[in-house]
Coordinates of N, CA and C and ligand atoms in Angstrom, one line a residue:
A30 N 63.3 -92.7 213.8 CA 63.6 -93.8 214.6 C 64.9 -94.9 213.7
R31 N 65.6 -95.3 214.3 CA 67.1 -96.6 213.7 C 66.5 -97.8 213.9
T32 N 66.7 -99.0 213.6 CA 66.3 -100.2 214.6 C 68.1 -101.0 213.9
V33 N 68.3 -101.9 215.0 CA 69.7 -102.9 215.4 C 69.2 -103.8 215.8
P34 N 69.2 -104.8 214.8 CA 68.9 -106.8 215.2 C 69.8 -106.6 216.3
V35 N 68.8 -107.7 217.8 CA 69.8 -107.9 218.5 C 69.7 -109.3 219.3
D36 N 70.3 -110.8 219.6 CA 70.2 -111.6 220.2 C 70.8 -111.2 221.0
L37 N 70.2 -111.8 221.8 CA 70.5 -111.5 223.6 C 71.2 -112.9 224.1
A38 N 71.1 -113.7 223.8 CA 71.6 -114.7 223.7 C 73.3 -115.0 223.2
D39 N 73.3 -113.9 222.2 CA 74.9 -114.0 221.3 C 75.5 -112.6 221.8
E40 N 76.3 -113.5 222.7 CA 77.8 -111.8 223.1 C 77.7 -110.6 222.0
A41 N 78.3 -111.7 220.7 CA 79.2 -111.0 219.6 C 77.6 -109.7 219.1
S42 N 76.5 -110.2 219.0 CA 75.6 -109.2 218.7 C 75.1 -108.2 219.7
V43 N 75.1 -108.4 221.2 CA 75.1 -107.1 222.4 C 76.3 -106.5 221.9
A44 N 77.5 -106.8 221.6 CA 78.4 -106.0 221.5 C 78.5 -104.6 220.5
A45 N 77.9 -105.8 219.3 CA 77.1 -105.1 218.3 C 76.5 -104.2 218.1
L46 N 75.4 -103.7 219.2 CA 74.2 -103.2 219.4 C 74.9 -102.0 220.1
A47 N 76.0 -102.1 221.1 CA 76.7 -101.4 221.5 C 78.0 -100.5 220.9
A48 N 78.2 -101.2 220.0 CA 78.9 -100.6 218.7 C 78.3 -99.6 218.3
A49 N 77.0 -100.3 217.8 CA 75.8 -99.3 217.1 C 75.4 -98.0 218.0
T50 N 75.0 -98.1 219.3 CA 74.4 -97.1 220.0 C 75.4 -95.6 220.4
G51 N 76.5 -96.0 220.0 CA 76.9 -94.6 221.2 C 76.1 -94.5 222.4
R52 N 76.3 -93.3 222.6 CA 75.9 -92.6 224.3 C 74.6 -92.8 224.2
F53 N 73.8 -93.0 225.3 CA 72.4 -93.1 225.2 C 72.1 -92.8 226.8
D54 N 71.0 -92.7 226.8 CA 69.9 -92.5 228.2 C 69.3 -93.7 229.2
H55 N 68.7 -94.3 228.2 CA 67.9 -95.0 228.9 C 67.9 -96.3 227.8
L56 N 67.5 -97.8 228.5 CA 67.8 -99.5 227.8 C 66.7 -99.9 228.4
V57 N 65.7 -100.4 227.9 CA 64.7 -101.7 228.6 C 64.5 -102.3 227.5
S58 N 64.6 -103.4 228.1 CA 64.6 -104.4 227.8 C 63.5 -105.2 227.9
T59 N 62.7 -106.1 227.1 CA 61.6 -106.8 227.5 C 61.2 -108.0 227.2
A60 N 62.6 -108.3 226.7 CA 63.3 -110.0 226.1 C 62.1 -110.9 227.3
A61 N 62.2 -112.6 226.7 CA 61.4 -113.0 227.3 C 61.8 -114.6 225.9
M62 N 62.0 -115.1 226.9 CA 61.6 -116.8 225.6 C 61.4 -117.7 226.8
P63 N 60.2 -118.3 226.9 CA 59.9 -119.1 228.1 C 60.0 -119.7 227.9
A64 N 60.0 -120.8 228.1 CA 60.4 -122.6 228.5 C 59.4 -123.3 229.5
N65 N 58.5 -123.3 228.9 CA 57.5 -123.7 230.0 C 56.7 -125.2 229.7
G66 N 56.2 -126.0 230.4 CA 56.1 -128.0 230.5 C 56.1 -128.0 231.7
P67 N 55.9 -129.1 231.9 CA 56.6 -130.2 232.5 C 58.1 -130.9 232.9
L68 N 59.0 -130.4 233.8 CA 60.1 -130.2 233.8 C 60.4 -131.5 233.3
A69 N 60.2 -132.3 233.5 CA 60.5 -134.0 232.4 C 60.6 -133.9 231.3
E70 N 59.8 -132.6 230.3 CA 59.6 -132.8 229.7 C 60.6 -131.5 228.9
L71 N 61.0 -131.0 230.0 CA 62.2 -129.5 228.7 C 63.3 -130.4 228.3
E72 N 63.6 -129.5 227.6 CA 65.0 -129.4 227.4 C 65.9 -128.8 227.4
L73 N 67.8 -129.2 227.8 CA 68.1 -128.3 228.5 C 68.4 -126.7 227.4
A74 N 69.1 -127.1 226.3 CA 68.9 -126.0 225.1 C 67.4 -124.7 225.2
D75 N 66.4 -125.3 225.7 CA 65.5 -124.6 225.8 C 65.4 -123.7 227.1
I76 N 65.8 -124.3 228.1 CA 65.8 -123.6 229.2 C 67.2 -122.7 229.2
H77 N 68.0 -122.8 228.1 CA 69.4 -122.1 228.0 C 68.5 -121.0 227.2
R78 N 68.1 -120.7 226.6 CA 67.1 -119.9 225.7 C 66.3 -119.1 227.0
A79 N 65.8 -119.6 227.9 CA 65.0 -118.8 228.6 C 66.3 -117.7 229.7
F80 N 66.9 -118.4 229.9 CA 67.8 -117.4 231.1 C 69.1 -116.9 229.6
A81 N 68.7 -117.0 228.4 CA 69.3 -115.9 228.2 C 68.9 -114.6 227.7
A82 N 67.6 -114.5 227.4 CA 66.6 -113.7 227.4 C 66.5 -112.6 228.5
K83 N 66.1 -113.5 229.7 CA 66.2 -113.4 231.2 C 67.4 -112.3 231.7
V84 N 68.0 -113.4 232.1 CA 69.2 -113.5 232.8 C 70.4 -113.3 232.1
Y85 N 71.1 -113.6 231.6 CA 72.7 -113.6 230.5 C 72.1 -112.5 229.2
G86 N 70.9 -112.0 228.8 CA 71.2 -111.1 227.9 C 70.6 -109.7 228.9
P87 N 70.2 -109.4 230.2 CA 70.5 -108.2 230.8 C 72.2 -108.5 231.2
L88 N 73.0 -109.9 232.0 CA 74.3 -109.2 232.2 C 74.9 -108.5 231.0
L89 N 74.6 -109.3 229.7 CA 75.5 -108.8 228.2 C 75.0 -106.9 228.0
L90 N 74.3 -107.0 228.0 CA 73.8 -105.6 227.9 C 74.3 -105.0 229.2
A91 N 74.6 -105.0 230.3 CA 74.7 -103.9 231.3 C 76.3 -104.4 231.0
K92 N 77.0 -105.3 230.7 CA 78.7 -105.2 230.3 C 78.8 -104.9 229.2
H93 N 78.2 -104.6 228.1 CA 78.8 -103.7 227.0 C 77.9 -102.3 227.0
L94 N 76.3 -102.1 227.6 CA 76.6 -100.7 227.1 C 76.4 -99.7 228.3
A95 N 76.5 -100.4 229.8 CA 76.9 -99.6 230.8 C 77.6 -98.3 230.6
P96 N 79.0 -98.8 229.5 CA 80.1 -97.5 229.9 C 79.8 -96.8 229.4
Q97 N 78.4 -96.6 228.1 CA 78.3 -95.5 227.5 C 77.3 -94.8 228.1
A98 N 76.8 -95.4 228.9 CA 75.3 -94.5 230.0 C 75.6 -92.9 229.9
A99 N 74.6 -92.5 229.6 CA 74.5 -91.0 229.6 C 74.3 -90.5 231.5
T100 N 75.0 -90.7 232.1 CA 75.1 -90.9 233.6 C 74.9 -88.8 234.0
D101 N 75.5 -88.1 233.2 CA 75.6 -87.1 233.5 C 74.6 -86.3 233.5
T102 N 73.6 -86.6 233.3 CA 71.9 -86.0 233.2 C 71.2 -85.6 233.8
P103 N 70.5 -84.7 234.3 CA 69.5 -85.3 236.0 C 68.7 -85.8 236.0
D104 N 68.1 -86.5 235.6 CA 67.6 -87.8 235.4 C 68.5 -89.1 235.6
G105 N 69.7 -88.6 235.3 CA 70.6 -89.9 235.6 C 69.8 -91.0 234.2
A106 N 71.3 -91.9 233.9 CA 71.1 -92.9 232.6 C 70.4 -94.1 233.5
S107 N 69.6 -95.0 233.3 CA 68.8 -95.9 233.3 C 68.8 -97.3 232.7
F108 N 69.0 -98.4 233.6 CA 68.3 -100.4 232.7 C 67.2 -100.1 233.4
T109 N 66.4 -100.9 232.6 CA 65.0 -101.3 233.1 C 64.5 -102.7 232.3
F110 N 64.6 -103.6 233.6 CA 64.5 -105.2 233.0 C 63.1 -105.6 233.2
F111 N 62.4 -106.7 232.6 CA 60.9 -107.2 232.4 C 61.3 -108.4 233.3
S112 N 61.1 -108.6 234.9 CA 60.6 -110.0 235.1 C 59.1 -110.4 235.2
G113 N 58.5 -110.7 236.1 CA 56.9 -111.7 235.8 C 56.8 -111.7 237.4
V114 N 55.7 -112.0 237.1 CA 54.5 -112.4 238.3 C 55.1 -114.2 238.8
A115 N 54.9 -114.5 237.7 CA 55.7 -116.0 237.7 C 56.6 -115.9 239.3
A116 N 57.7 -115.4 238.9 CA 58.6 -115.5 240.0 C 57.8 -115.6 241.9
W117 N 56.6 -114.8 241.8 CA 55.9 -114.5 243.2 C 54.5 -116.0 243.5
R118 N 54.0 -116.2 242.0 CA 53.1 -117.3 242.5 C 53.5 -118.1 241.4
P119 N 54.7 -119.2 241.8 CA 54.6 -120.3 240.7 C 53.9 -121.3 240.8
A120 N 53.9 -121.9 239.8 CA 52.7 -122.5 239.4 C 53.4 -124.0 238.3
P121 N 52.7 -125.1 238.9 CA 53.0 -126.6 238.3 C 53.6 -126.3 236.7
A122 N 54.7 -126.2 235.9 CA 55.5 -126.1 234.4 C 55.4 -125.2 234.2
R123 N 55.7 -124.4 234.5 CA 56.2 -122.7 235.0 C 57.4 -122.5 236.1
T124 N 58.0 -124.1 236.4 CA 59.6 -123.7 237.0 C 59.9 -122.1 236.7
V125 N 60.7 -122.5 235.2 CA 61.8 -121.9 234.7 C 61.4 -120.5 234.4
M126 N 60.1 -120.0 234.2 CA 59.7 -119.1 234.0 C 60.0 -118.3 235.4
A127 N 59.1 -119.1 236.5 CA 59.2 -118.4 237.9 C 61.2 -118.3 238.0
T128 N 61.7 -119.2 237.6 CA 63.6 -119.0 238.4 C 63.8 -117.9 237.6
T129 N 63.7 -117.9 236.3 CA 64.3 -116.8 235.2 C 63.9 -115.3 235.9
N130 N 62.4 -115.1 236.0 CA 62.1 -113.8 236.3 C 62.3 -113.8 238.1
G131 N 62.7 -114.7 238.4 CA 63.0 -114.6 240.2 C 64.3 -114.2 240.1
A132 N 65.5 -114.5 239.3 CA 66.8 -114.7 239.2 C 66.8 -113.0 238.9
L133 N 66.1 -112.1 237.5 CA 66.0 -111.2 237.4 C 66.2 -110.1 238.7
A134 N 65.2 -110.1 239.5 CA 65.2 -109.5 240.4 C 66.2 -109.5 241.0
F135 N 66.3 -110.4 241.5 CA 67.9 -110.2 242.2 C 69.1 -109.4 241.8
L136 N 69.2 -109.5 239.8 CA 69.9 -109.1 239.4 C 70.1 -107.8 239.3
V137 N 69.0 -107.3 239.5 CA 68.8 -105.2 239.1 C 69.4 -104.6 240.4
Q138 N 69.2 -105.8 241.9 CA 70.1 -105.3 242.6 C 71.3 -105.3 242.5
A139 N 71.8 -106.6 242.5 CA 73.5 -106.1 241.9 C 73.5 -105.9 241.4
L140 N 73.3 -105.5 240.0 CA 73.5 -104.4 238.9 C 73.6 -103.4 239.4
A141 N 72.6 -102.8 240.0 CA 72.1 -101.2 240.5 C 73.9 -100.8 241.4
V142 N 74.4 -101.7 242.1 CA 75.4 -101.7 243.2 C 76.5 -101.7 241.9
E143 N 76.8 -102.8 241.0 CA 78.1 -102.8 240.5 C 78.2 -101.4 239.9
I144 N 77.1 -101.0 238.8 CA 77.4 -100.9 237.4 C 76.6 -98.8 238.0
A145 N 76.3 -98.6 239.2 CA 76.2 -97.2 239.9 C 77.4 -96.4 239.2
P146 N 76.7 -95.1 239.2 CA 75.5 -94.3 239.0 C 74.8 -95.0 238.0
V147 N 74.8 -95.8 237.2 CA 73.4 -95.9 236.0 C 72.6 -96.6 237.2
R148 N 71.2 -96.2 237.3 CA 70.2 -97.1 238.0 C 69.6 -98.2 237.0
V149 N 69.3 -99.6 238.0 CA 68.8 -100.6 237.4 C 67.3 -100.9 238.2
N150 N 66.7 -100.8 237.0 CA 65.3 -101.6 237.8 C 64.5 -102.3 236.9
A151 N 63.7 -103.5 237.5 CA 62.6 -104.3 237.1 C 61.1 -103.7 237.2
V152 N 60.7 -103.9 235.9 CA 59.0 -104.0 236.3 C 58.7 -105.5 236.4
S153 N 57.6 -105.6 237.1 CA 57.2 -107.3 237.4 C 55.3 -107.4 236.6
P154 N 55.3 -107.7 235.4 CA 54.0 -107.6 235.0 C 53.3 -108.6 235.4
G155 N 51.6 -108.7 236.0 CA 51.0 -109.6 235.6 C 50.7 -109.9 234.9
I156 N 49.4 -110.5 234.1 CA 48.9 -110.8 233.0 C 48.6 -109.5 232.5
V157 N 49.1 -109.4 231.5 CA 48.7 -108.3 230.9 C 48.6 -108.7 229.0
D158 N 47.5 -108.4 228.7 CA 46.6 -108.5 227.0 C 48.3 -107.9 226.1
T159 N 49.5 -108.3 225.8 CA 50.2 -108.0 225.3 C 50.0 -107.9 223.6
G160 N 49.5 -109.2 223.4 CA 49.6 -110.3 222.6 C 49.9 -111.8 222.7
A161 N 50.5 -111.9 223.5 CA 51.3 -112.7 224.3 C 50.6 -113.9 224.5
W162 N 48.8 -113.4 224.6 CA 47.9 -114.8 225.2 C 47.3 -114.9 223.6
D163 N 47.5 -114.4 222.5 CA 47.2 -114.7 221.4 C 46.4 -116.2 221.0
G164 N 47.3 -116.7 221.4 CA 47.8 -118.5 221.2 C 46.4 -119.0 221.8
L165 N 46.0 -118.2 223.1 CA 45.4 -119.2 223.1 C 43.5 -119.0 222.6
G166 N 43.4 -117.7 221.4 CA 42.0 -118.1 220.5 C 41.6 -117.6 221.0
P167 N 40.2 -118.5 220.9 CA 38.7 -118.3 221.4 C 38.8 -118.0 223.2
D168 N 39.9 -119.0 223.5 CA 39.9 -118.7 225.3 C 40.7 -117.5 226.0
K169 N 41.2 -116.5 224.8 CA 41.5 -115.9 225.3 C 40.5 -114.7 226.1
A170 N 39.6 -115.0 226.0 CA 38.4 -113.2 226.6 C 38.2 -113.8 227.8
A171 N 38.0 -115.5 228.1 CA 37.9 -116.6 229.6 C 38.9 -116.1 230.3
F172 N 39.6 -116.4 229.8 CA 41.5 -115.8 230.7 C 41.6 -114.8 231.2
L173 N 41.4 -113.7 230.3 CA 41.8 -112.7 230.8 C 40.9 -112.5 232.3
R174 N 39.3 -112.8 231.8 CA 38.1 -112.4 232.8 C 38.8 -113.3 233.9
S175 N 38.7 -114.6 234.0 CA 39.3 -115.3 235.2 C 40.6 -114.7 235.7
V176 N 41.5 -114.2 235.2 CA 42.9 -113.7 235.6 C 41.9 -112.1 236.7
A177 N 41.3 -111.7 236.3 CA 40.6 -110.4 236.7 C 40.1 -110.5 237.8
D178 N 38.7 -111.3 237.8 CA 38.3 -111.8 238.6 C 39.2 -112.3 240.1
R179 N 40.1 -113.2 239.9 CA 40.5 -113.0 241.4 C 42.2 -112.0 241.3
N180 N 42.2 -110.9 240.8 CA 43.1 -110.0 240.9 C 42.7 -109.1 241.7
P181 N 43.0 -109.0 243.3 CA 43.1 -107.6 243.9 C 42.5 -106.6 243.3
A182 N 43.0 -106.6 242.0 CA 42.7 -104.9 241.6 C 41.5 -105.1 240.3
R183 N 40.8 -106.8 240.3 CA 39.6 -106.7 239.9 C 40.1 -106.8 237.9
R184 N 41.3 -106.1 237.5 CA 41.4 -106.3 236.2 C 42.3 -106.7 236.0
T185 N 42.6 -107.2 234.1 CA 44.1 -107.6 233.9 C 44.5 -106.2 233.3
G186 N 46.1 -106.8 233.1 CA 46.7 -105.2 233.0 C 46.9 -104.7 231.5
T187 N 47.2 -103.3 231.0 CA 47.1 -103.1 229.7 C 48.8 -102.4 229.2
V188 N 49.1 -102.2 228.1 CA 50.4 -102.0 227.3 C 50.7 -100.2 228.4
D189 N 49.9 -99.6 228.6 CA 49.9 -98.8 228.8 C 50.1 -98.5 230.6
D190 N 49.8 -99.5 231.2 CA 50.0 -99.4 232.5 C 51.7 -100.0 232.4
L191 N 52.1 -100.9 231.9 CA 53.6 -101.1 232.0 C 54.0 -99.7 231.9
V192 N 54.0 -99.2 230.5 CA 54.9 -98.5 229.9 C 54.8 -96.8 231.1
G193 N 53.5 -96.7 231.7 CA 54.1 -95.6 233.1 C 54.7 -96.6 233.9
A194 N 54.7 -97.3 234.3 CA 55.9 -97.8 235.2 C 57.2 -97.9 234.7
V195 N 57.0 -98.3 233.3 CA 58.9 -97.9 232.8 C 59.7 -96.3 232.9
R196 N 58.3 -95.7 232.4 CA 58.8 -94.2 232.5 C 59.0 -93.8 234.1
F197 N 58.4 -93.8 234.6 CA 59.1 -94.4 236.0 C 60.0 -94.2 236.7
A198 N 60.3 -95.3 236.0 CA 61.8 -96.0 236.3 C 62.7 -95.1 235.8
M199 N 62.5 -94.9 234.6 CA 63.6 -94.2 233.9 C 64.0 -92.6 234.4
T200 N 62.1 -92.3 234.9 CA 62.4 -90.5 234.9 C 62.7 -90.1 236.8
S201 N 63.0 -91.5 237.6 CA 63.0 -91.1 239.2 C 64.7 -91.3 239.1
P202 N 65.0 -90.1 239.7 CA 66.5 -90.3 239.8 C 67.0 -91.0 241.1
F203 N 66.1 -91.0 242.2 CA 66.1 -92.0 243.6 C 65.8 -93.1 243.4
V204 N 65.5 -93.8 242.4 CA 65.0 -95.2 242.1 C 65.7 -96.0 241.6
T205 N 66.7 -96.9 242.3 CA 67.7 -98.1 241.7 C 67.1 -99.3 242.7
G206 N 67.8 -100.6 241.7 CA 67.8 -101.4 242.6 C 66.5 -102.2 243.3
T207 N 65.3 -102.0 242.2 CA 64.1 -101.4 242.3 C 63.3 -103.0 241.6
V208 N 62.1 -103.4 241.8 CA 61.3 -104.6 241.1 C 59.2 -103.4 241.3
L209 N 59.2 -103.2 240.5 CA 58.3 -102.0 240.1 C 56.8 -103.5 239.7
H210 N 56.1 -103.7 240.7 CA 55.3 -105.0 240.4 C 53.7 -104.0 239.9
V211 N 53.7 -103.9 238.5 CA 52.5 -104.4 237.8 C 51.3 -105.2 237.7
D212 N 51.2 -105.5 238.8 CA 50.0 -107.3 238.8 C 48.9 -107.2 238.9
G213 N 48.5 -106.0 239.6 CA 47.2 -105.6 240.1 C 47.0 -106.5 241.3
G214 N 48.1 -106.5 242.0 CA 48.4 -107.7 242.8 C 48.2 -109.4 242.7
G215 N 48.4 -109.1 241.3 CA 48.2 -110.4 241.2 C 49.3 -112.1 241.9
R216 N 49.7 -111.4 242.5 CA 51.2 -112.2 243.5 C 50.6 -113.0 244.6
L217 N 49.5 -111.3 245.0 CA 49.1 -111.9 246.4 C 48.1 -112.9 246.2
A218 N 47.4 -113.2 245.1 CA 45.9 -113.5 245.0 C 45.4 -114.8 244.5
Ligands
NAP6 N1 52.1 -110.2 228.8 C1 52.5 -110.4 230.2 O1 50.7 -111.1 230.1 C2 53.6 -110.6 230.8 C3 53.1 -111.6 232.3 C4 54.3 -111.6 233.2 C5 55.7 -111.2 232.6 N2 56.0 -110.5 231.4 C6 57.0 -109.9 230.7 O2 56.7 -108.8 230.3 C7 57.4 -108.5 228.9 C8 56.9 -108.6 228.1 O3 56.0 -109.5 227.7 P1 55.5 -110.0 226.4 O4 53.9 -109.9 226.4 O5 55.5 -107.9 225.3 O6 56.0 -110.9 225.6 P2 56.4 -111.2 224.4 O7 55.4 -111.0 223.6 O8 57.0 -112.8 225.2 O9 58.0 -110.8 223.9 C9 59.3 -111.3 224.3 C10 59.7 -110.8 223.1 O10 61.3 -110.9 223.6 C11 61.9 -110.8 222.2 N3 63.3 -112.2 222.7 C12 63.1 -113.5 223.2 N4 64.6 -114.3 222.7 C13 65.5 -113.1 222.8 C14 66.7 -113.1 222.4 N5 67.5 -114.0 222.6 N6 66.9 -111.9 222.2 C15 66.4 -110.7 222.1 N7 65.1 -110.7 221.9 C16 63.9 -112.1 222.4 C17 61.3 -111.8 221.9 O11 61.3 -111.4 220.1 P3 61.4 -112.6 219.0 O12 60.0 -112.1 218.6 O13 62.1 -111.9 218.0 O14 61.0 -113.8 219.1 C18 59.6 -110.7 221.7 O15 59.6 -109.8 220.7 C19 58.3 -110.2 229.0 O16 59.2 -110.2 230.1 C20 57.4 -111.3 230.0 O17 58.4 -111.8 230.3 C21 54.8 -110.9 230.6

């Protein structure tokens, strides 16, 4: 494996990633930089960072990397981005998160048309114990349990649940412009 650091808020950084990558089959971006809190207290710079990770970043990745995608393979080339359940279940102090995730859902539709035949999809997780909730400390377990109690699937998600969805998006040559909701039905309950 080879690593290349990239800042999706910086077009030169994304261009450098493209130069370092060359031809490739599949691109997955899980980037997020949430700007949570009451709107009255949010700084515009934080809102920009949230949009950079989820909206401008995917646009820049498509701009700089789509020309190098290997579309002449059986599965074709694909981009998979990460949206999130907040777009479908808005909550107070989560307006920017809801908006960036919602924008991404429409972005994959538009990109799927613009950069065809590269396929473009999104995975929209519900609450998944990726480590992102570790900041809750001793309250994390109770939080995850309360989410599981509400979800129609009666569980929280695992990283493996998300990996399965990403693999499906990568290897399904007739799937593009779609949001795969891997949220235990959490957007409905
Ligand atoms: N976990 C959940 O319960 C959940 C729920 C709904 C949606 N999602 C979505 O699923 C995805 C993965 O979730 P996660 O829990 O793994 O998120 P996470 O732990 O918050 O990780 C987000 C990653 O994005 C990177 N990032 C932020 N801004 C970036 C930028 N400008 N350029 C490049 N990378 C940037 C961060 O890098 P640094 O560490 O270097 O800052 C971090 O590694 C995210 O898009 C998230 O919104 C997750």
